[in-house]
Short mmCIF file of C-alpha atoms and ligand atoms in Angstrom, two decimals:
data_model
loop_
_atom_site.label_atom_id
_atom_site.label_comp_id
_atom_site.label_asym_id
_atom_site.label_seq_id
_atom_site.Cartn_x
_atom_site.Cartn_y
_atom_site.Cartn_z
CA UNK G 20 -15.18 10.90 -15.05
CA UNK G 21 -17.38 8.62 -13.05
CA UNK G 22 -20.81 8.16 -14.41
CA UNK G 23 -23.68 10.09 -12.97
CA UNK G 24 -26.60 7.87 -11.81
CA UNK G 25 -29.12 10.34 -12.74
CA UNK G 26 -29.46 11.71 -16.30
CA UNK G 27 -30.37 15.17 -15.11
CA UNK G 28 -26.79 15.85 -14.05
CA UNK G 29 -25.35 14.63 -17.28
CA UNK G 30 -27.54 17.07 -19.22
CA UNK G 31 -26.90 19.75 -16.60
CA UNK G 32 -23.11 19.52 -17.07
CA UNK G 33 -23.37 19.43 -20.89
CA UNK G 34 -25.57 22.53 -20.93
CA UNK G 35 -23.39 24.43 -18.50
CA UNK G 36 -20.27 23.61 -20.54
CA UNK G 37 -21.68 24.31 -24.07
CA UNK G 38 -23.72 27.27 -22.73
CA UNK G 39 -20.47 28.81 -21.22
CA UNK G 40 -18.68 28.48 -24.54
CA UNK G 41 -21.64 29.87 -26.54
CA UNK G 42 -21.79 32.84 -24.12
CA UNK G 43 -18.17 33.57 -24.76
CA UNK G 44 -18.78 33.48 -28.54
CA UNK G 45 -21.74 35.88 -28.20
CA UNK G 46 -19.84 38.40 -26.05
CA UNK G 47 -16.82 38.20 -28.35
CA UNK G 48 -18.91 38.65 -31.48
CA UNK G 49 -21.15 41.50 -30.20
CA UNK G 50 -18.24 43.37 -28.59
CA UNK G 51 -16.03 43.23 -31.66
CA UNK G 52 -18.89 44.59 -33.79
CA UNK G 53 -19.77 47.56 -31.50
CA UNK G 54 -17.50 50.06 -33.14
CA UNK G 55 -20.02 53.00 -33.13
CA UNK G 56 -18.31 54.80 -30.25
CA UNK G 57 -14.69 53.91 -31.28
CA UNK G 58 -12.11 56.70 -31.09
CA UNK G 59 -13.90 58.46 -28.32
CA UNK G 60 -12.53 58.73 -24.76
CA UNK G 61 -14.50 57.06 -22.02
CA UNK G 62 -13.78 59.78 -19.39
CA UNK G 63 -11.55 57.39 -17.29
CA UNK G 64 -8.25 59.11 -16.47
CA UNK G 65 -5.20 57.79 -14.52
CA UNK G 66 -1.93 59.34 -13.49
CA UNK G 67 -3.12 62.88 -14.40
CA UNK G 68 -3.30 62.50 -18.16
CA UNK G 69 -3.54 58.79 -19.08
CA UNK G 70 -6.94 58.61 -20.82
CA UNK G 71 -8.94 55.49 -21.69
CA UNK G 72 -10.20 55.28 -25.34
CA UNK G 73 -13.22 53.21 -26.36
CA UNK G 74 -11.41 51.18 -28.97
CA UNK G 75 -12.27 47.51 -29.86
CA UNK G 76 -9.76 44.81 -29.07
CA UNK G 77 -6.91 44.38 -31.48
CA UNK G 78 -7.63 41.59 -34.07
CA UNK G 79 -4.85 39.29 -32.98
CA UNK G 80 -6.22 39.29 -29.56
CA UNK G 81 -9.74 38.58 -30.69
CA UNK G 82 -8.63 35.68 -32.91
CA UNK G 83 -6.63 34.35 -29.98
CA UNK G 84 -9.93 34.12 -28.11
CA UNK G 85 -11.66 32.36 -30.97
CA UNK G 86 -8.71 29.96 -31.06
CA UNK G 87 -9.14 28.94 -27.49
CA UNK G 88 -12.90 28.29 -28.15
CA UNK G 89 -11.97 26.15 -31.18
CA UNK G 90 -9.47 24.31 -28.95
CA UNK G 91 -12.15 23.70 -26.36
CA UNK G 92 -14.59 22.23 -28.81
CA UNK G 93 -11.90 19.97 -30.36
CA UNK G 94 -10.85 18.84 -26.85
CA UNK G 95 -14.47 18.10 -25.73
CA UNK G 96 -14.99 16.03 -28.86
CA UNK G 97 -11.84 13.87 -28.20
CA UNK G 98 -11.72 13.65 -24.39
CA UNK G 99 -14.23 13.36 -21.54
CA UNK G 100 -15.62 16.64 -20.34
CA UNK G 101 -19.27 16.66 -21.48
CA UNK G 102 -21.20 14.84 -18.88
CA UNK G 103 -21.10 11.10 -19.48
CA UNK G 104 -19.70 11.45 -23.03
CA UNK G 105 -16.31 9.70 -22.96
CA UNK G 106 -14.90 11.46 -26.04
CA UNK G 107 -13.68 9.97 -29.35
CA UNK G 108 -10.45 8.63 -27.74
CA UNK G 109 -12.34 6.92 -24.88
CA UNK G 110 -9.54 8.11 -22.53
CA UNK G 111 -9.84 7.35 -18.83
CA UNK G 112 -7.31 7.87 -16.09
CA UNK G 113 -7.72 4.24 -15.06
CA UNK G 114 -7.06 3.13 -18.64
CA UNK G 115 -3.86 5.23 -18.79
CA UNK G 116 -2.70 3.77 -15.41
CA UNK G 117 -3.33 0.21 -16.74
CA UNK G 118 -1.36 0.99 -19.88
CA UNK G 119 1.61 2.44 -17.89
CA UNK G 120 1.53 -0.56 -15.43
CA UNK G 121 1.62 -3.04 -18.38
CA UNK G 122 4.56 -1.16 -19.89
CA UNK G 123 6.44 -1.25 -16.56
CA UNK G 124 5.74 -4.93 -16.09
CA UNK G 125 7.02 -5.77 -19.62
CA UNK G 126 10.24 -3.82 -18.70
CA UNK G 127 10.44 -5.79 -15.47
CA UNK G 128 10.06 -9.09 -17.38
CA UNK G 129 12.68 -8.11 -19.89
CA UNK G 130 15.18 -7.17 -17.22
CA UNK G 131 14.66 -10.27 -14.90
CA UNK G 132 13.15 -12.74 -17.44
CA UNK G 133 15.41 -15.74 -16.86
CA UNK G 134 15.36 -15.39 -13.11
CA UNK G 135 11.68 -15.55 -12.90
CA UNK G 136 11.63 -19.05 -14.22
CA UNK G 137 14.44 -20.44 -11.89
CA UNK G 138 13.70 -21.94 -8.54
CA UNK G 139 13.94 -19.85 -5.42
CA UNK G 140 17.24 -21.34 -4.15
CA UNK G 141 19.04 -20.51 -7.45
CA UNK G 142 17.59 -16.93 -7.54
CA UNK G 143 18.60 -16.42 -3.92
CA UNK G 144 22.21 -17.03 -4.93
CA UNK G 145 22.17 -14.54 -7.80
CA UNK G 146 23.68 -11.12 -6.87
CA UNK G 147 21.51 -9.22 -9.43
CA UNK G 148 18.39 -10.80 -8.13
CA UNK G 149 19.41 -10.06 -4.50
CA UNK G 150 19.86 -6.32 -5.39
CA UNK G 151 16.36 -6.25 -7.09
CA UNK G 152 14.91 -8.11 -4.11
CA UNK G 153 16.39 -5.71 -1.60
CA UNK G 154 15.00 -2.69 -3.57
CA UNK G 155 11.60 -4.27 -3.50
CA UNK G 156 11.95 -5.08 0.11
CA UNK G 157 12.88 -1.51 1.05
CA UNK G 158 9.81 -0.27 -0.90
CA UNK G 159 7.13 -2.57 0.30
CA UNK G 160 8.35 -4.43 3.46
CA UNK G 161 10.80 -2.25 5.43
CA UNK G 162 8.21 -0.07 6.97
CA UNK G 163 7.03 -3.04 9.09
CA UNK G 164 10.03 -5.49 9.09
CA UNK G 165 12.81 -2.79 9.19
CA UNK G 166 15.37 -2.06 6.44
CA UNK G 167 17.55 -4.78 7.86
CA UNK G 168 14.61 -7.17 8.05
CA UNK G 169 15.27 -7.81 11.68
CA UNK G 170 11.72 -6.67 12.72
CA UNK G 171 10.64 -5.02 15.95
CA UNK G 172 7.98 -5.70 18.60
CA UNK G 173 5.00 -7.22 16.78
CA UNK G 174 6.81 -7.56 13.52
CA UNK G 175 8.90 -10.68 13.12
CA UNK G 176 12.57 -10.88 12.38
CA UNK G 177 13.05 -12.45 8.91
CA UNK G 178 16.83 -13.04 9.14
CA UNK G 179 16.69 -15.71 11.88
CA UNK G 180 15.65 -19.41 11.48
CA UNK G 181 12.56 -18.96 13.65
CA UNK G 182 9.47 -19.15 11.50
CA UNK G 183 5.80 -19.20 12.48
CA UNK G 184 4.67 -19.88 8.89
CA UNK G 185 7.71 -21.70 7.59
CA UNK G 186 11.02 -20.76 6.02
CA UNK G 187 10.99 -23.06 3.00
CA UNK G 188 10.59 -21.27 -0.36
CA UNK G 189 7.01 -22.47 -0.94
CA UNK G 190 5.95 -21.41 2.55
CA UNK G 191 7.56 -17.95 2.27
CA UNK G 192 5.95 -17.51 -1.11
CA UNK G 193 2.51 -18.44 0.24
CA UNK G 194 2.95 -15.96 3.07
CA UNK G 195 3.69 -13.22 0.67
CA UNK G 196 0.99 -14.08 -1.82
CA UNK G 197 -1.88 -14.63 0.55
CA UNK G 198 -0.88 -12.91 3.78
CA UNK G 199 -1.12 -14.50 7.15
CA UNK G 200 -3.40 -13.89 10.17
CA UNK G 201 -2.21 -14.91 13.62
CA UNK G 202 -4.55 -15.18 16.56
CA UNK G 203 -3.44 -15.85 20.08
CA UNK G 204 -6.67 -16.02 22.13
CA UNK G 205 -7.14 -14.01 25.36
CA UNK G 206 -7.04 -15.96 28.60
CA UNK G 207 -8.05 -13.17 30.95
CA UNK G 208 -10.84 -15.35 32.41
CA UNK G 209 -8.27 -17.65 34.05
CA UNK G 210 -7.55 -14.94 36.65
CA UNK G 211 -4.43 -13.15 37.65
CA UNK G 212 -2.78 -15.84 39.68
CA UNK G 213 -3.08 -18.51 36.95
CA UNK G 214 -1.85 -16.14 34.44
CA UNK G 215 1.16 -15.23 36.54
CA UNK G 216 1.87 -19.03 36.85
CA UNK G 217 1.59 -19.45 33.13
CA UNK G 218 3.95 -16.52 32.43
CA UNK G 219 6.48 -17.95 34.91
CA UNK G 220 6.34 -21.32 33.19
CA UNK G 221 6.59 -19.84 29.66
CA UNK G 222 9.69 -17.99 30.87
CA UNK G 223 11.24 -21.10 32.26
CA UNK G 224 10.73 -22.84 28.98
CA UNK G 225 13.45 -20.73 27.31
CA UNK G 226 15.86 -21.25 30.18
CA UNK G 227 15.19 -18.03 32.08
CA UNK G 228 16.24 -18.64 35.68
CA UNK G 229 13.37 -18.23 37.97
CA UNK G 230 13.29 -18.81 41.82
CA UNK G 231 9.48 -19.39 41.61
CA UNK G 232 9.68 -23.07 40.96
CA UNK G 233 6.29 -23.61 42.55
CA UNK G 234 4.65 -21.18 40.33
CA UNK G 235 6.38 -22.64 37.28
CA UNK G 236 5.16 -26.16 38.28
CA UNK G 237 1.56 -24.87 38.65
CA UNK G 238 2.01 -23.03 35.28
CA UNK G 239 3.03 -26.21 33.60
CA UNK G 240 -0.18 -27.86 34.73
CA UNK G 241 -2.28 -24.89 33.62
CA UNK G 242 -0.46 -24.90 30.29
CA UNK G 243 -1.65 -28.46 29.68
CA UNK G 244 -5.16 -27.99 31.09
CA UNK G 245 -6.15 -24.82 29.39
CA UNK G 246 -5.44 -25.67 25.78
CA UNK G 247 -2.14 -23.86 25.38
CA UNK G 248 -0.52 -27.13 24.52
CA UNK G 249 -3.14 -27.72 21.75
CA UNK G 250 -1.54 -24.89 19.78
CA UNK G 251 2.00 -24.45 21.23
CA UNK G 252 2.61 -28.19 21.59
CA UNK G 253 2.99 -30.16 24.79
CA UNK G 254 6.50 -28.97 25.39
CA UNK G 255 5.84 -25.48 24.08
CA UNK G 256 8.00 -25.96 21.03
CA UNK G 257 5.30 -24.53 18.71
CA UNK G 258 3.42 -25.92 15.79
CA UNK G 259 4.26 -24.62 12.29
CA UNK G 260 1.38 -22.44 10.97
CA UNK G 261 -0.46 -22.47 14.28
CA UNK G 262 1.53 -21.09 17.15
CA UNK G 263 5.11 -20.02 17.82
CA UNK G 264 7.93 -21.84 19.66
CA UNK G 265 8.00 -20.60 23.29
CA UNK G 266 11.14 -22.47 24.14
CA UNK G 267 13.63 -20.40 22.14
CA UNK G 268 14.74 -16.98 23.09
CA UNK G 269 12.99 -15.25 20.14
CA UNK G 270 10.07 -13.19 21.16
CA UNK G 271 7.71 -11.42 18.97
CA UNK G 272 6.18 -9.28 21.72
CA UNK G 273 8.78 -9.71 24.56
CA UNK G 274 9.78 -12.27 27.23
CA UNK G 275 9.58 -10.11 30.33
CA UNK G 276 7.02 -11.12 32.91
CA UNK G 277 4.83 -8.07 32.41
CA UNK G 278 4.72 -8.47 28.66
CA UNK G 279 4.02 -12.23 28.92
CA UNK G 280 1.12 -11.59 31.32
CA UNK G 281 -0.30 -9.02 28.93
CA UNK G 282 0.04 -11.42 25.97
CA UNK G 283 -1.76 -14.22 27.86
CA UNK G 284 -4.44 -12.07 29.48
CA UNK G 285 -5.42 -10.04 26.48
CA UNK G 286 -4.36 -12.20 23.52
CA UNK G 287 -2.66 -10.95 20.39
CA UNK G 288 -3.93 -10.58 16.93
CA UNK G 289 -1.46 -9.97 14.05
CA UNK G 290 -1.56 -9.73 10.36
CA UNK G 291 0.87 -9.98 7.56
CA UNK G 292 -0.79 -8.34 4.53
CA UNK G 293 -1.30 -10.19 1.26
CA UNK G 294 0.89 -9.00 -1.59
CA UNK G 295 -0.13 -11.35 -4.40
CA UNK G 296 -2.66 -9.12 -6.19
CA UNK G 297 -0.70 -5.84 -5.45
CA UNK G 298 2.83 -6.93 -6.57
CA UNK G 299 2.00 -9.97 -8.84
CA UNK G 300 3.64 -13.30 -9.03
CA UNK G 301 6.99 -12.15 -10.54
CA UNK G 302 8.00 -9.61 -7.92
CA UNK G 303 6.85 -11.96 -5.21
CA UNK G 304 9.20 -14.58 -6.62
CA UNK G 305 12.19 -12.15 -6.30
CA UNK G 306 11.14 -11.17 -2.74
CA UNK G 307 10.69 -14.83 -1.77
CA UNK G 308 14.23 -15.42 -2.86
CA UNK G 309 15.46 -12.38 -1.02
CA UNK G 310 13.79 -13.35 2.21
CA UNK G 311 14.88 -16.94 1.87
CA UNK G 312 18.50 -15.72 1.27
CA UNK G 313 18.41 -13.55 4.41
CA UNK G 314 17.80 -16.53 6.70
CA UNK G 315 20.21 -18.94 5.17
CA UNK G 316 23.29 -17.72 6.93
CA UNK G 317 21.60 -18.15 10.33
CA UNK G 318 19.98 -21.59 9.86
CA UNK G 319 20.34 -23.90 12.82
CA UNK G 320 18.57 -27.21 13.09
CA UNK G 321 17.96 -26.81 16.78
CA UNK G 322 15.88 -23.78 16.56
CA UNK G 323 13.29 -25.23 14.16
CA UNK G 324 9.84 -25.59 15.64
CA UNK G 325 8.10 -28.90 16.05
CA UNK G 326 6.32 -30.35 13.02
CA UNK G 327 8.80 -29.32 10.42
C1 HEC P 26 1.81 -3.67 7.58
C2 HEC P 26 3.06 -4.30 8.07
C3 HEC P 26 3.73 -5.40 7.23
C4 HEC P 26 4.24 -5.30 5.86
C5 HEC P 26 4.16 -3.99 5.01
C6 HEC P 26 4.88 -6.43 5.58
N1 HEC P 26 4.81 -7.36 6.68
FE1 HEC P 26 5.51 -9.23 6.66
N2 HEC P 26 4.58 -9.55 8.57
C7 HEC P 26 3.91 -8.57 9.22
C8 HEC P 26 3.41 -9.13 10.50
C9 HEC P 26 2.72 -8.37 11.57
C10 HEC P 26 3.76 -10.42 10.49
C11 HEC P 26 3.57 -11.52 11.55
C12 HEC P 26 2.20 -12.16 11.42
C13 HEC P 26 2.08 -13.15 12.47
O1 HEC P 26 2.20 -12.76 13.66
O2 HEC P 26 1.90 -14.29 12.18
C14 HEC P 26 4.53 -10.66 9.18
C15 HEC P 26 5.02 -11.90 8.78
C16 HEC P 26 5.86 -12.15 7.71
C17 HEC P 26 6.46 -13.36 7.38
C18 HEC P 26 6.30 -14.69 8.13
C19 HEC P 26 7.35 -14.79 9.20
C20 HEC P 26 7.21 -16.19 9.86
O3 HEC P 26 7.67 -16.25 11.02
O4 HEC P 26 6.75 -17.18 9.30
C21 HEC P 26 7.16 -13.15 6.18
C22 HEC P 26 8.09 -14.09 5.53
C23 HEC P 26 7.04 -11.75 5.90
N3 HEC P 26 6.25 -11.20 6.74
C24 HEC P 26 7.60 -11.11 4.79
C25 HEC P 26 7.20 -9.83 4.31
C26 HEC P 26 7.67 -9.31 3.05
C27 HEC P 26 8.69 -9.90 2.12
C28 HEC P 26 7.02 -8.07 2.99
C29 HEC P 26 7.12 -7.13 1.81
C30 HEC P 26 6.50 -7.61 0.57
C31 HEC P 26 6.26 -7.94 4.11
N4 HEC P 26 6.42 -8.98 4.95
C32 HEC P 26 5.55 -6.74 4.48
C33 HEC P 26 3.75 -7.25 8.87
C34 HEC P 26 4.02 -6.72 7.66
C1 HEC P 27 -5.53 -21.09 19.09
C2 HEC P 27 -4.10 -21.40 19.39
C3 HEC P 27 -3.40 -20.78 20.64
C4 HEC P 27 -3.74 -21.06 21.86
C5 HEC P 27 -4.84 -21.94 22.43
C6 HEC P 27 -2.73 -20.37 22.67
N1 HEC P 27 -1.87 -19.68 21.87
FE1 HEC P 27 -0.34 -18.53 22.47
N2 HEC P 27 -0.07 -17.85 20.54
C7 HEC P 27 -0.84 -18.33 19.45
C8 HEC P 27 -0.38 -17.65 18.26
C9 HEC P 27 -0.89 -17.75 16.88
C10 HEC P 27 0.63 -16.69 18.70
C11 HEC P 27 1.37 -15.68 17.89
C12 HEC P 27 0.66 -14.48 17.79
C13 HEC P 27 1.28 -13.54 16.75
O1 HEC P 27 2.07 -13.96 15.88
O2 HEC P 27 1.00 -12.40 16.81
C14 HEC P 27 0.77 -16.96 20.12
C15 HEC P 27 1.69 -16.16 20.87
C16 HEC P 27 1.95 -16.46 22.28
C17 HEC P 27 2.93 -15.81 23.02
C18 HEC P 27 3.84 -14.67 22.57
C19 HEC P 27 5.12 -15.22 22.00
C20 HEC P 27 6.07 -14.14 21.54
O3 HEC P 27 6.97 -14.42 20.79
O4 HEC P 27 5.96 -12.98 22.01
C21 HEC P 27 2.89 -16.32 24.24
C22 HEC P 27 3.79 -15.97 25.44
C23 HEC P 27 1.80 -17.35 24.23
N3 HEC P 27 1.27 -17.35 23.00
C24 HEC P 27 1.41 -18.07 25.33
C25 HEC P 27 0.26 -18.88 25.43
C26 HEC P 27 -0.24 -19.50 26.56
C27 HEC P 27 0.38 -19.42 27.87
C28 HEC P 27 -1.42 -20.01 26.19
C29 HEC P 27 -2.37 -20.84 27.07
C30 HEC P 27 -2.95 -20.01 28.14
C31 HEC P 27 -1.57 -19.96 24.83
N4 HEC P 27 -0.54 -19.22 24.35
C32 HEC P 27 -2.67 -20.41 24.02
C33 HEC P 27 -1.76 -19.32 19.46
C34 HEC P 27 -2.36 -19.84 20.59
#
């Protein structure tokens, strides 16, 4: 029970609880003693001839009631129930949760002990670790990245070799432990025409055929003059940890003109939540290995962004 910040409520709850129990005792006591009318009918009749007698409760029933009262008093002495009084056992739901969590963690450590001390490359090659990693991924990551980890609009594919924050074990681990926040600023102030030029140029970077070569040329200039290059690199190949590669065919939001225009005009803000505190170092270690393993089959040198 959370503590009351006013002692009145503490006393109020204690009085109500003990008063209620005392009231039950008094009723039970007085009613079981009032035998003066016993044996007489009350005058209540059902089903033509079923009459109610004014007899006291049978003893076994009365003692059952006393038993429940005794139980309540013992319970209130041991467990929380009387205002702020924590009870002799000092039991709390938070304490029980912590205890169960510690037990689960010990079990986890016992099952995966030696894997947790190995480096990520080794763990990624271990079938048992991959199975455990997949289970964790399905529980905690699949709702955003998909159960096949291939992502969707706004949620990156983790099985390719295209990384914004880096695909080396240490970089993946940092992403999982601390989370990541990506901000692509809005450039609506540049005006519709310039934004269209930029979108055409960005499209041309990944080899999309465009007949608007004049637009693309103007876009190239705007790209250099408006600070796009500061984040995405002079050739749009991206900067690790700062802005994605625009020259590959991998799009987080989409490579169609309309989507590019929206991205540039309105900007994008995206967040990968931090899992360090929630899952703990050990589970993150297994997940890092799992994610690292996913991308290994598809690794190509050419697709790596600049600065890596
Ligand atoms: C609430 C949705 C959400 C959940 C849950 C989530 N992610 Fe992410 N994750 C994202 C988003 C969004 C990004 C992209 C952030 C950005 O644009 O930089 C991301 C990025 C990443 C990246 C970096 C990719 C890169 O290109 O560098 C990795 C690795 C990753 N997530 C792994 C995981 C793992 C493993 C889990 C499960 C523990 C997980 N994510 C759970 C939303 C989520
Ligand atoms: C402050 C650094 C920064 C600047 C300046 C910047 N960008 Fe970005 N841009 C980003 C980041 C970070 C992302 C990734 C957002 C995410 O992961 O959600 C991004 C994403 C994009 C995307 C989406 C890519 C995809 O995969 O869908 C496009 C297109 C883009 N930027 C174009 C531009 C253009 C054009 C300019 C100049 C007008 C520009 N950016 C300026 C940081 C920047």
